[in-house]
CSV table of C-alpha atoms in Angstrom, one decimal:
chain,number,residue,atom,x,y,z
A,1,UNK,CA,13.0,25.6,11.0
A,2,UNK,CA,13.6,25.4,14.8
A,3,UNK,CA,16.0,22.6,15.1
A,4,UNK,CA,16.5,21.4,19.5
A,5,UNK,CA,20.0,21.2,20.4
A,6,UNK,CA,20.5,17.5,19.5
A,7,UNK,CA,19.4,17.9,15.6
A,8,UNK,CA,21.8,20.9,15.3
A,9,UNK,CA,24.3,18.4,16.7
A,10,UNK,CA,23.4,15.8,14.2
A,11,UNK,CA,23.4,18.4,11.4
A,12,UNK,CA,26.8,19.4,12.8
A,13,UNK,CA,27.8,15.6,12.1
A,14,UNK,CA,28.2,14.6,15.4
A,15,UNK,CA,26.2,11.7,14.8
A,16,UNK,CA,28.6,11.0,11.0
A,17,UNK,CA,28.5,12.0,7.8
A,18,UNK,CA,25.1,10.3,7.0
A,19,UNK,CA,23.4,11.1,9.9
A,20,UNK,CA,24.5,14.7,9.0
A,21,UNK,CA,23.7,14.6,5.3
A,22,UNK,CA,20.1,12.9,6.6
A,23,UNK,CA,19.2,16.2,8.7
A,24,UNK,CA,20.4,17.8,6.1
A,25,UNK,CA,18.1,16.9,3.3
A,26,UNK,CA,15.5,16.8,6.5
A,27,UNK,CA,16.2,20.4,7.3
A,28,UNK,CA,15.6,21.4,3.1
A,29,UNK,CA,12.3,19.7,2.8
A,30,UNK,CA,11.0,20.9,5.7
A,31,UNK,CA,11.8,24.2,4.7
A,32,UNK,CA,10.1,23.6,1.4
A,33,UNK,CA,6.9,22.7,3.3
A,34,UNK,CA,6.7,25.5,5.5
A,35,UNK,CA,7.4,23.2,8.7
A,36,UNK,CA,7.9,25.0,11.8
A,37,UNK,CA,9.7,22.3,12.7
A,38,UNK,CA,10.7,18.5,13.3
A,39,UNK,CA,8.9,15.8,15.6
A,40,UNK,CA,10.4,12.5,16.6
A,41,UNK,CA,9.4,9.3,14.6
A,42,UNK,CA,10.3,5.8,16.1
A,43,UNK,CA,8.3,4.0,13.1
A,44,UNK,CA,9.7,4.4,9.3
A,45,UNK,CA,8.5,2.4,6.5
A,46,UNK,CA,10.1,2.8,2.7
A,47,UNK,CA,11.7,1.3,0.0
A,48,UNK,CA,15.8,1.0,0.9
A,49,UNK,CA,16.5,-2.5,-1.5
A,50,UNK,CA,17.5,-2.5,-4.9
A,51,UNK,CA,15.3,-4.4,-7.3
A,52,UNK,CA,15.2,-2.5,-10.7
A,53,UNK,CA,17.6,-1.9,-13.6
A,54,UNK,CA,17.9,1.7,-13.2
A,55,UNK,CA,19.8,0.8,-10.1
A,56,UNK,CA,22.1,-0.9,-11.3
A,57,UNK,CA,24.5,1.3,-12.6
A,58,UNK,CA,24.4,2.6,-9.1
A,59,UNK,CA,24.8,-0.8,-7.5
A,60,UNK,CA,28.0,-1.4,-9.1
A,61,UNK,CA,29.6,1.2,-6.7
A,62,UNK,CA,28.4,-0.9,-3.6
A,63,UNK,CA,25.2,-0.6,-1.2
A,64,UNK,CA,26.3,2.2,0.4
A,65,UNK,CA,26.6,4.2,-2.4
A,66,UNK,CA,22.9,2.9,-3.6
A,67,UNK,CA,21.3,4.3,-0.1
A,68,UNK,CA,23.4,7.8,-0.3
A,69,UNK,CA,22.0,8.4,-3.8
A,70,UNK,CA,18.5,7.3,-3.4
A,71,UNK,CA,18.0,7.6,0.3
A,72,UNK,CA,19.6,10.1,1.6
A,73,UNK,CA,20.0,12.9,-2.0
A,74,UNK,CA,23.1,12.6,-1.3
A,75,UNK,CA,26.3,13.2,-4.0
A,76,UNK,CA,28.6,11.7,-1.6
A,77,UNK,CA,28.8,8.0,-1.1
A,78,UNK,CA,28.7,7.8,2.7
A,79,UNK,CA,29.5,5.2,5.3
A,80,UNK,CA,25.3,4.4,6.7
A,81,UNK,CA,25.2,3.3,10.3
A,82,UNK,CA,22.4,1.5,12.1
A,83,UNK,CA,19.1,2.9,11.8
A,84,UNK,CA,18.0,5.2,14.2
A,85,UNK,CA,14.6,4.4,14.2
A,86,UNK,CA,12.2,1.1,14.3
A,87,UNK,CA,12.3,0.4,10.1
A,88,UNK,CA,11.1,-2.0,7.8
A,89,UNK,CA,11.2,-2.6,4.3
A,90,UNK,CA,8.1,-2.3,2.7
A,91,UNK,CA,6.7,-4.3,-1.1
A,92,UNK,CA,10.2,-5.2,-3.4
A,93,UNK,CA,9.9,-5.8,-7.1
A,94,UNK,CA,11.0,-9.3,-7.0
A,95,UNK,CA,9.7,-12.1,-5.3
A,96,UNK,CA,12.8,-14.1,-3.5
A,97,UNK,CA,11.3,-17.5,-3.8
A,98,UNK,CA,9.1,-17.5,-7.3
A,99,UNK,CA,11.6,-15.1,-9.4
A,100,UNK,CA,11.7,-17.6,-12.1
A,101,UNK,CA,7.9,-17.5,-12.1
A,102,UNK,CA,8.0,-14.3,-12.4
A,103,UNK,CA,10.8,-14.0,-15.3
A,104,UNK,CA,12.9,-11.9,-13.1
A,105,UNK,CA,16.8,-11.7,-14.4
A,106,UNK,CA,18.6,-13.5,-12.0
A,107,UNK,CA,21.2,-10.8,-11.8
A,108,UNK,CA,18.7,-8.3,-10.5
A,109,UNK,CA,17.5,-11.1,-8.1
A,110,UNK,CA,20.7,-10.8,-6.3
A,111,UNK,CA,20.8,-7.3,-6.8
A,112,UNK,CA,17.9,-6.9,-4.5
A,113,UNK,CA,19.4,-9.7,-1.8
A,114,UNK,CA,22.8,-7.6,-2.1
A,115,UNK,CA,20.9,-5.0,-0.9
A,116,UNK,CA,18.5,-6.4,1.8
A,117,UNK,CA,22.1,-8.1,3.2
A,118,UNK,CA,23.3,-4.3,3.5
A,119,UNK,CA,20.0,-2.8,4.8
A,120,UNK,CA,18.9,-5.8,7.1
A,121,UNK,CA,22.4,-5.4,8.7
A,122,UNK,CA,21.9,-1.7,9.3
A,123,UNK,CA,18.4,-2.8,11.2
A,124,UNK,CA,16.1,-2.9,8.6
A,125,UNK,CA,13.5,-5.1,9.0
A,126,UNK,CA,12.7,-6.7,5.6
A,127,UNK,CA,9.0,-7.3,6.1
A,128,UNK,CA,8.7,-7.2,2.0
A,129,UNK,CA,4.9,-5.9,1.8
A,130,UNK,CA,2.6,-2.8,1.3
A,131,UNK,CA,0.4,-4.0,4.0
A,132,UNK,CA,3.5,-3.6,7.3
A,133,UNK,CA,0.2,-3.9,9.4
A,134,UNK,CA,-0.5,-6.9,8.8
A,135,UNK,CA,2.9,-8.5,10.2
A,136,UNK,CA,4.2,-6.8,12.8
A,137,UNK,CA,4.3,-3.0,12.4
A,138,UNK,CA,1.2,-1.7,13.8
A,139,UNK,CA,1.3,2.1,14.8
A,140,UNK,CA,-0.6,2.9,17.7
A,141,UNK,CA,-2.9,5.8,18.5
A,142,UNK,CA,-1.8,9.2,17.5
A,143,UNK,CA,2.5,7.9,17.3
A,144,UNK,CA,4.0,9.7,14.9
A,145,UNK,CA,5.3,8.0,11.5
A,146,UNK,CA,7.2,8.2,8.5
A,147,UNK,CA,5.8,6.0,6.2
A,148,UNK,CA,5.9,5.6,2.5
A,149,UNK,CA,2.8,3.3,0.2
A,150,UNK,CA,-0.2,5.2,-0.4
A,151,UNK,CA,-2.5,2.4,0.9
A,152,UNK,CA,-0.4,2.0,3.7
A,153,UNK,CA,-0.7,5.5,4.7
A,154,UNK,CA,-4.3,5.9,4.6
A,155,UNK,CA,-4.8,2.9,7.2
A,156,UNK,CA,-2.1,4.4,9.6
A,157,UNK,CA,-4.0,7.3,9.5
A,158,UNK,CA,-7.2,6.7,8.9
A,159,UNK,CA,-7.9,3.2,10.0
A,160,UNK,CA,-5.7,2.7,13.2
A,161,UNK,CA,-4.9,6.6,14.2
A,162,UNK,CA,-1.3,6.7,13.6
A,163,UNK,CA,-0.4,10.1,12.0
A,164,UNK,CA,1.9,10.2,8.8
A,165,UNK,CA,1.7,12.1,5.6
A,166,UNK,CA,3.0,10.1,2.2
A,167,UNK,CA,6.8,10.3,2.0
A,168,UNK,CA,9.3,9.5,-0.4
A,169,UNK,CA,12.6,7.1,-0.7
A,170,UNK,CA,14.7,9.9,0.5
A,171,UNK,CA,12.8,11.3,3.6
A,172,UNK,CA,12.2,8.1,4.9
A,173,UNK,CA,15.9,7.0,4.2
A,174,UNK,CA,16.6,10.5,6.4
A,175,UNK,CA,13.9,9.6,9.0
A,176,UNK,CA,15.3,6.0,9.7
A,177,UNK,CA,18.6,7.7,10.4
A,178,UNK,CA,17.8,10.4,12.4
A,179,UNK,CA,14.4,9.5,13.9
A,180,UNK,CA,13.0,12.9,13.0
A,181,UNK,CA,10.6,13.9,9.9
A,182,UNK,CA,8.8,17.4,9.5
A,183,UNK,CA,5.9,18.1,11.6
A,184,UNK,CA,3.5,19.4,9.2
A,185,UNK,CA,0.5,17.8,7.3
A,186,UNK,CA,-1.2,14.9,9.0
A,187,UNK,CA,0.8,15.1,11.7
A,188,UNK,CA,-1.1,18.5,13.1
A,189,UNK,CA,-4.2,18.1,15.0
A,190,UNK,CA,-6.1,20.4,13.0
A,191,UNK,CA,-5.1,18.7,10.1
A,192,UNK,CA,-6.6,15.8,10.5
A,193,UNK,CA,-10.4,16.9,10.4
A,194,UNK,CA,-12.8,16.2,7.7
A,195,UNK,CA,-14.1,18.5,5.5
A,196,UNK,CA,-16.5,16.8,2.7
A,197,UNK,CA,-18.9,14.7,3.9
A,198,UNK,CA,-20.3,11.0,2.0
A,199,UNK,CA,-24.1,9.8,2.7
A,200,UNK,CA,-24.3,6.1,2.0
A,201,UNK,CA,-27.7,5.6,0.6
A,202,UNK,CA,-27.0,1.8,-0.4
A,203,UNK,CA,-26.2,-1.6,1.7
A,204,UNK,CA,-21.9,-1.4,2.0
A,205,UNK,CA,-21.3,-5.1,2.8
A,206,UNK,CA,-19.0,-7.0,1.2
A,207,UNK,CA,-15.2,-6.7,0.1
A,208,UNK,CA,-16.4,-5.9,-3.1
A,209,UNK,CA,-19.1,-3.4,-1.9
A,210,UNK,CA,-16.0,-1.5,0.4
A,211,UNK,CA,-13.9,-1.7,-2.9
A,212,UNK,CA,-16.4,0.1,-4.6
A,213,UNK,CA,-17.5,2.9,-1.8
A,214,UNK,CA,-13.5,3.4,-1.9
A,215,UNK,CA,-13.2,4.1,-5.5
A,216,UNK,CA,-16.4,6.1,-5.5
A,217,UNK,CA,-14.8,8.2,-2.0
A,218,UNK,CA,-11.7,8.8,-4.1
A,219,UNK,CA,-13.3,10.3,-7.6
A,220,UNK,CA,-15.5,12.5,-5.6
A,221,UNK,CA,-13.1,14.2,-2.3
A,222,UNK,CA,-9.5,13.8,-4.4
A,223,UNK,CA,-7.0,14.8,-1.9
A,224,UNK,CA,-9.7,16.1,1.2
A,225,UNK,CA,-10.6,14.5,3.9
A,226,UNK,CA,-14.1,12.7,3.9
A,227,UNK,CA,-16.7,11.8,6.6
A,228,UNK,CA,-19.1,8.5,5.6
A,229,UNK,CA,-21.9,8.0,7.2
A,230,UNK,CA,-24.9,5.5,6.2
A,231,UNK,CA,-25.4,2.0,5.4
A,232,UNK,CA,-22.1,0.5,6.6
A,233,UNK,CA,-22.2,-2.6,8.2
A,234,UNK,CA,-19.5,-5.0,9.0
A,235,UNK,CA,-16.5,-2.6,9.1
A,236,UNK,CA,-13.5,-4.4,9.8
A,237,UNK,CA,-10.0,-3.4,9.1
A,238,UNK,CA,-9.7,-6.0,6.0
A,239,UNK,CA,-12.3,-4.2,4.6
A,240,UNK,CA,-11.1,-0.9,5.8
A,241,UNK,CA,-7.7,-2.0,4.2
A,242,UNK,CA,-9.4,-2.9,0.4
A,243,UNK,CA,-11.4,0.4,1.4
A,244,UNK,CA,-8.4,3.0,1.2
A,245,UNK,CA,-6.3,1.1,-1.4
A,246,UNK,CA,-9.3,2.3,-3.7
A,247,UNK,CA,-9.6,5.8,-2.5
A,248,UNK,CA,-6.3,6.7,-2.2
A,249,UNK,CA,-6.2,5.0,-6.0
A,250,UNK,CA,-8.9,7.2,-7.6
A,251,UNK,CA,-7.9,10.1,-5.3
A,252,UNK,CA,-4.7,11.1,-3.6
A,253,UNK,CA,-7.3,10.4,-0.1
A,254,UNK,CA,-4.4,10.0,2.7
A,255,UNK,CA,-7.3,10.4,5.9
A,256,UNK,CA,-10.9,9.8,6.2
A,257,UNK,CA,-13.3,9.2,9.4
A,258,UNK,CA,-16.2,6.6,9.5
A,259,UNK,CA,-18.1,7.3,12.9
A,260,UNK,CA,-18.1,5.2,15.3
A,261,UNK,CA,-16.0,2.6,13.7
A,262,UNK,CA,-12.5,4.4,13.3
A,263,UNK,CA,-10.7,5.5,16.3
A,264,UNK,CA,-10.5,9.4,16.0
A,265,UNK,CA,-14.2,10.1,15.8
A,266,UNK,CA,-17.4,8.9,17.5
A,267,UNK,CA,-19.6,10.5,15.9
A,268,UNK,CA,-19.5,13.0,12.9
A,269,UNK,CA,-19.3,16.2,14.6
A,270,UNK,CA,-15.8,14.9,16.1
A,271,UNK,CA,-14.9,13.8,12.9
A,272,UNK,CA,-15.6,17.4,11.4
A,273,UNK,CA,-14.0,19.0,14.4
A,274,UNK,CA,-13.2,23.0,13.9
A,275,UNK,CA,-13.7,21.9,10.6
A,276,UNK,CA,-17.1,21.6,8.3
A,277,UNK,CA,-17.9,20.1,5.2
A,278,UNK,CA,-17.5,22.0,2.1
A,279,UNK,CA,-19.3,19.2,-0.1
A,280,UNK,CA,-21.6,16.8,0.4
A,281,UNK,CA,-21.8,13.4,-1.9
A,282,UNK,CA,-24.7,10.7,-2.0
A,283,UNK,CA,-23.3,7.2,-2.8
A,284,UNK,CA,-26.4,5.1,-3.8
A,285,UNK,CA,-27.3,2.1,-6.3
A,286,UNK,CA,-26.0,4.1,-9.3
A,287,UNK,CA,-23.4,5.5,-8.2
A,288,UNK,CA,-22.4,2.1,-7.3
A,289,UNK,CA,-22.6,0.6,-10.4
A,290,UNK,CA,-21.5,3.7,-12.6
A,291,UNK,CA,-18.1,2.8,-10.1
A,292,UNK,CA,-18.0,-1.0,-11.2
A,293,UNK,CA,-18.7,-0.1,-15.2
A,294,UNK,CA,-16.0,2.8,-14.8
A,295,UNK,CA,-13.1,0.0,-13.2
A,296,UNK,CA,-13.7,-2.5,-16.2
A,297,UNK,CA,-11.2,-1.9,-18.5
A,298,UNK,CA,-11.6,-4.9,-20.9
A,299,UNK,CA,-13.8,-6.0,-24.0
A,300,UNK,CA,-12.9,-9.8,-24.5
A,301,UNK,CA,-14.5,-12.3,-21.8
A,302,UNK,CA,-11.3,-14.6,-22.2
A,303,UNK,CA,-9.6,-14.8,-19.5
A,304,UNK,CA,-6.0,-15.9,-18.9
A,305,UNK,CA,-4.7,-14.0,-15.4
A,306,UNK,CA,-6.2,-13.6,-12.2
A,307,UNK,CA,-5.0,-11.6,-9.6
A,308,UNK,CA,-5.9,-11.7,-6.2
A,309,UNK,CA,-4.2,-9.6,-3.4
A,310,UNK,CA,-3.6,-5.9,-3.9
A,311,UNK,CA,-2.8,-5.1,-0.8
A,312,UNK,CA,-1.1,-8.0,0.0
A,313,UNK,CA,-3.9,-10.4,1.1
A,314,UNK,CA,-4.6,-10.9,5.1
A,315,UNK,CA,-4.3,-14.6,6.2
A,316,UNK,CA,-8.5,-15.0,6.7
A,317,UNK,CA,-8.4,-13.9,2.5
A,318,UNK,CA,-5.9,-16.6,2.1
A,319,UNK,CA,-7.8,-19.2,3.6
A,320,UNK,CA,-11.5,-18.2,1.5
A,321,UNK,CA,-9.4,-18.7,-1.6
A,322,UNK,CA,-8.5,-22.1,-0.8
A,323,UNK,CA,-12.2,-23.0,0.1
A,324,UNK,CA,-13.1,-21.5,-2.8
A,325,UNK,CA,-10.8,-23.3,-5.0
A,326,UNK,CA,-10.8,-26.7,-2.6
A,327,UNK,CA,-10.8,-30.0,-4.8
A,328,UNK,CA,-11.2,-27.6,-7.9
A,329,UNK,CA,-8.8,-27.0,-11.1
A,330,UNK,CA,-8.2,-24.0,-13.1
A,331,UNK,CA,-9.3,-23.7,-16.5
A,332,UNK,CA,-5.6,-24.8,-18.3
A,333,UNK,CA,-5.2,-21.5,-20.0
A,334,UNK,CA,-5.6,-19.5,-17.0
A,335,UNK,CA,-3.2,-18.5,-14.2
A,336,UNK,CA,-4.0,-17.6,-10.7
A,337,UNK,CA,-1.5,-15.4,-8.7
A,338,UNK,CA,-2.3,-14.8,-4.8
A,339,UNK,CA,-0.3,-12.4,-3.0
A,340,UNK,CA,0.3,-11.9,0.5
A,341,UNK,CA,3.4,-11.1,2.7
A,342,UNK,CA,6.1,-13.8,3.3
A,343,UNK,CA,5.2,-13.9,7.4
A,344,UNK,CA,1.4,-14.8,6.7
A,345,UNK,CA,2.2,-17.1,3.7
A,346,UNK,CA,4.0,-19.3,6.3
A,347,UNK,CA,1.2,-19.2,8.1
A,348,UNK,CA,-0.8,-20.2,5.2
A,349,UNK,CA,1.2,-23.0,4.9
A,350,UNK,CA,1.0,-24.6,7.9
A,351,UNK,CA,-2.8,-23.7,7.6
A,352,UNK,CA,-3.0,-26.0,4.4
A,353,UNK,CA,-3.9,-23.3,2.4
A,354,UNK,CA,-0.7,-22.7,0.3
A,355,UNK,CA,-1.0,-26.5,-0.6
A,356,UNK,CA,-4.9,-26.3,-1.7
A,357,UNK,CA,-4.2,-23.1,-3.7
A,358,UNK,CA,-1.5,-25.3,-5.5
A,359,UNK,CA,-3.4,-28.2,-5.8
A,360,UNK,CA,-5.9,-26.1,-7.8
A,361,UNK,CA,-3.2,-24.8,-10.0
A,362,UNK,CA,-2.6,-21.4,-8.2
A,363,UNK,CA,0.6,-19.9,-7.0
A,364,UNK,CA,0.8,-18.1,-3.9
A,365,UNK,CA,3.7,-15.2,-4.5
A,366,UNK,CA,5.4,-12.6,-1.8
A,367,UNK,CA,7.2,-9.4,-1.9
A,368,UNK,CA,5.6,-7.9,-4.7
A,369,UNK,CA,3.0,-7.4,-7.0
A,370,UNK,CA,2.3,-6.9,-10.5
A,371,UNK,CA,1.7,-3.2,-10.7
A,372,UNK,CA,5.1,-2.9,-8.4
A,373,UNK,CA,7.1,-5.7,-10.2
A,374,UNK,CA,5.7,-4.8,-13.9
A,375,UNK,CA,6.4,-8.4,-14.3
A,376,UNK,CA,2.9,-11.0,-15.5
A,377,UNK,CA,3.1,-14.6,-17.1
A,378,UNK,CA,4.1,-14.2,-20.5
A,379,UNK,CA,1.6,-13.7,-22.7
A,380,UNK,CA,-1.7,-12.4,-20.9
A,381,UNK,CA,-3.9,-10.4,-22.5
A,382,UNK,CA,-7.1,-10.5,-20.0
A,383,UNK,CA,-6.8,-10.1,-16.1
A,384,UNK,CA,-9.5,-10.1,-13.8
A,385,UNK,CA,-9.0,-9.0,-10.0
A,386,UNK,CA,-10.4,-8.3,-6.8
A,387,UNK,CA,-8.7,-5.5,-6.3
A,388,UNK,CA,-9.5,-2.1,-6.9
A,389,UNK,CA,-6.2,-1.0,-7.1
A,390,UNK,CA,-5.2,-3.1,-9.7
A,391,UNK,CA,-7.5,-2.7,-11.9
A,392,UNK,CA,-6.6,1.2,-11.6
A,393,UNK,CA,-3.1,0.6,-12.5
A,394,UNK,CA,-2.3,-2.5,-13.9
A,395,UNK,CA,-4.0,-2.4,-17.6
A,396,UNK,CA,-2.1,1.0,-18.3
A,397,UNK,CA,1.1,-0.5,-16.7
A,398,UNK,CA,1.1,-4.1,-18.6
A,399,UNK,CA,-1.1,-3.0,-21.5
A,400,UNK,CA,-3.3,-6.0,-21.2
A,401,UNK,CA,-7.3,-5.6,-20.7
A,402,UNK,CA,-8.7,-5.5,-16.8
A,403,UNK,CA,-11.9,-7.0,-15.4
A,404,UNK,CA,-12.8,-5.9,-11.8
A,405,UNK,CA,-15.4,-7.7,-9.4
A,406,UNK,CA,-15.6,-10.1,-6.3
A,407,UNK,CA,-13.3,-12.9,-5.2
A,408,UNK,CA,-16.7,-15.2,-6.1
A,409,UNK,CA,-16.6,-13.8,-9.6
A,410,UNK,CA,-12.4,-14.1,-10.1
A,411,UNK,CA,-12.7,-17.7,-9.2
A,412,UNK,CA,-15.3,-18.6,-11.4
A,413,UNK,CA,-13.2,-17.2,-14.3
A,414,UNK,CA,-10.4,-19.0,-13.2
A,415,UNK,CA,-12.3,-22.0,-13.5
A,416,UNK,CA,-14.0,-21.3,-16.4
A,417,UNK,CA,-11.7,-19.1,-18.5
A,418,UNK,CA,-14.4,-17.0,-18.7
A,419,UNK,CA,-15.8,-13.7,-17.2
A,420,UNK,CA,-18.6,-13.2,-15.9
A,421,UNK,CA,-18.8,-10.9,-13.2
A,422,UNK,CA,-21.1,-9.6,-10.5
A,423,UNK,CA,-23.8,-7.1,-12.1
């Protein structure tokens, strides 16, 4: 790779040992991927805490030698300055405030604040979510990042322009310190252009419609890049956020372009650029409902776990939760989990909504989710969630049985005990 002077001088170690061992590992994977070379990043998200037991081995040696290992590839334990770059933390395994909710062992609970004390000194921001967007980290047109999170990466890139590709623990640990990450992928022009194309044949309106279009976007384009035109109403970038959790779920889709509503392309030939479509999909009333029947994982219409917010739920989701459960009570053998990051759970608060979802029977949880923490209230057989994503993952992760539908439909289980969905 063509390095410019000042990344042969951090290679060189100008910058210390960590800086150098970061352009180092930088330097080898760019290699690997054919980069011609590096580009400047000032925006890094990853995973730099500590939350899980393979850790802790690790952690015994101190923080420092935690990020070497797992951040940097590094077989030397090295001293880790201040971040080079703007970085934050995104989605832990343990929730700070409701870890005994969760069942989390209290010695991994300060594992992980051990190691946000180490990272939040080194300029880490600990926003604690897979949704960054949401408080405080939003990239803006074509900036180049370095961002980890699957869902997260596909609204940087295709729902607010920013360009990243999905990266790992290590080259974001070696991006943060250096400011640099290969310039290759999504982070080329020509890269970025779509090359299947998606005709929406039936009405795309609600969270659950979006949900569905995602998962049906992911099974048919897998790791391309698709164009959707059609029946799309109402785009807005909640929907847009439920929309690429469930593509990039059922697919490995990191881009897409909507004309007209997402920033790099007006209309489709834009979106297609130099590029042209090399399939062509028709997303209409069956394929809709062959998509719901295919993310219902479960036989028994008992159920004892709902799970809302996956990603992390936006502060306007909050607040139709508590309207939807306002001077109600869950059905006593059911639990209600609603996720969303720490910043917009205090605005929930002072909203009222934390204290309606409570008064209901509800918990509203932080920093993590189930398919991240692994961790569900003891004994739950039957979820249901309005979440694509989770009902993806979480049945093979937790072994229990999935349901998948609207928030409407969740709710009324919760009150009920009993599922009954939306079709």
């Amino acid at each position: 790779m063509q390095l410019t002077d000042t990344e042969k001088a951090m290679r060189d170690g100008e910058g210390g040992e960590a800086v150098a061992a970061a352009m180092d590992l930088l330097i080898r994977y760019g290699n690997a991927l054919g980069a011609e070379r590096l580009v400047e990043t000032d925006n890094v998200a990853g995973a730099f805490n500590a939350s899980t037991p393979s850790v802790r081995k690790i952690a015994e040696n101190g923080m420092a030698e935690v990020f070497s290992k797992l951040n940097l590839d590094s077989d030397k334990t090295v001293e880790i300055p201040q971040m080079a770059a703007r970085t934050c933390q995104l989605i832990t395994g343990i929730d700070d405030q409701n870890w005994a909710l969760q069942g989390a062992d209290p010695q991994m609970v300060q594992m992980q604040r051990d190691s946000e004390a180490f990272v939040g000194k080194r300029g880490v921001n600990l926003m604690a979510t897979c949704t960054p967007y949401q408080v405080g980290n939003v990239p803006t047109f074509g900036e180049h990042c370095a961002w980890m999170e699957s869902s997260a990466v596909i609204y940087c890139n295709g729902a607010l322009g920013g360009r990243t590709n999905v990266e790992g623990k290590e080259s974001t640990g070696a991006a943060a310190l250096t400011g640099r990450i290969p310039y290759w992928g999504y982070h080329l022009t020509e890269n970025r252009y779509g090359n299947r194309h998606i005709r929406v044949d039936v009405p795309v309106r609600s969270m659950l419609d979006w949900g569905l279009l995602g998962y049906f976007t992911g099974e048919m384009v897998e790791e391309n890049i698709p164009v959707l035109e059609g029946d799309l109403a109402g785009v807005d970038l909640v929907k847009l956020k439920h929309f690429g959790a469930a593509a990039a779920s059922s697919g490995g889709v990191e881009m897409y372009h909507i004309p007209g509503h997402t920033p790099e392309a007006r209309i489709a030939d834009e979106a297609f650029g130099t590029s042209r479509a090399e399939d062509f999909h028709v997303y209409d009333a069956a394929a809709r409902k062959k998509m719901y029947d295919t993310l219902q994982s479960a036989e028994d219409r008992k159920v004892d776990f709902i799970m809302l917010g996956c990603p992390h739920n936006s502060i306007e989701q909050v607040g139709r939760i508590a309207h939807l459960l306002d001077g109600k009570r869950l059905h006593p053998d059911v639990a209600l989990w609603v996720h969303t990051p720490r910043a917009i759970r205090t605005v929930a608060e002072r909203s009222g909504y934390v204290a309606r979802i409570e008064a209901a029977g509800g918990k509203v949880m932080s920093d993590t989710c189930p398919a991240i923490s692994r961790r569900l209230p003891e004994g739950v057989r039957v979820i249901a969630t309005d979440s694509a994503k989770q009902a993806h993952y979480l049945p093979a992760i937790a072994k229990v049985q999935g349901w998948f539908g609207s928030l409407e439909a969740c709710i009324e289980a919760g009150l009920t005990g009993t599922w009954k969905g939306d079709f």
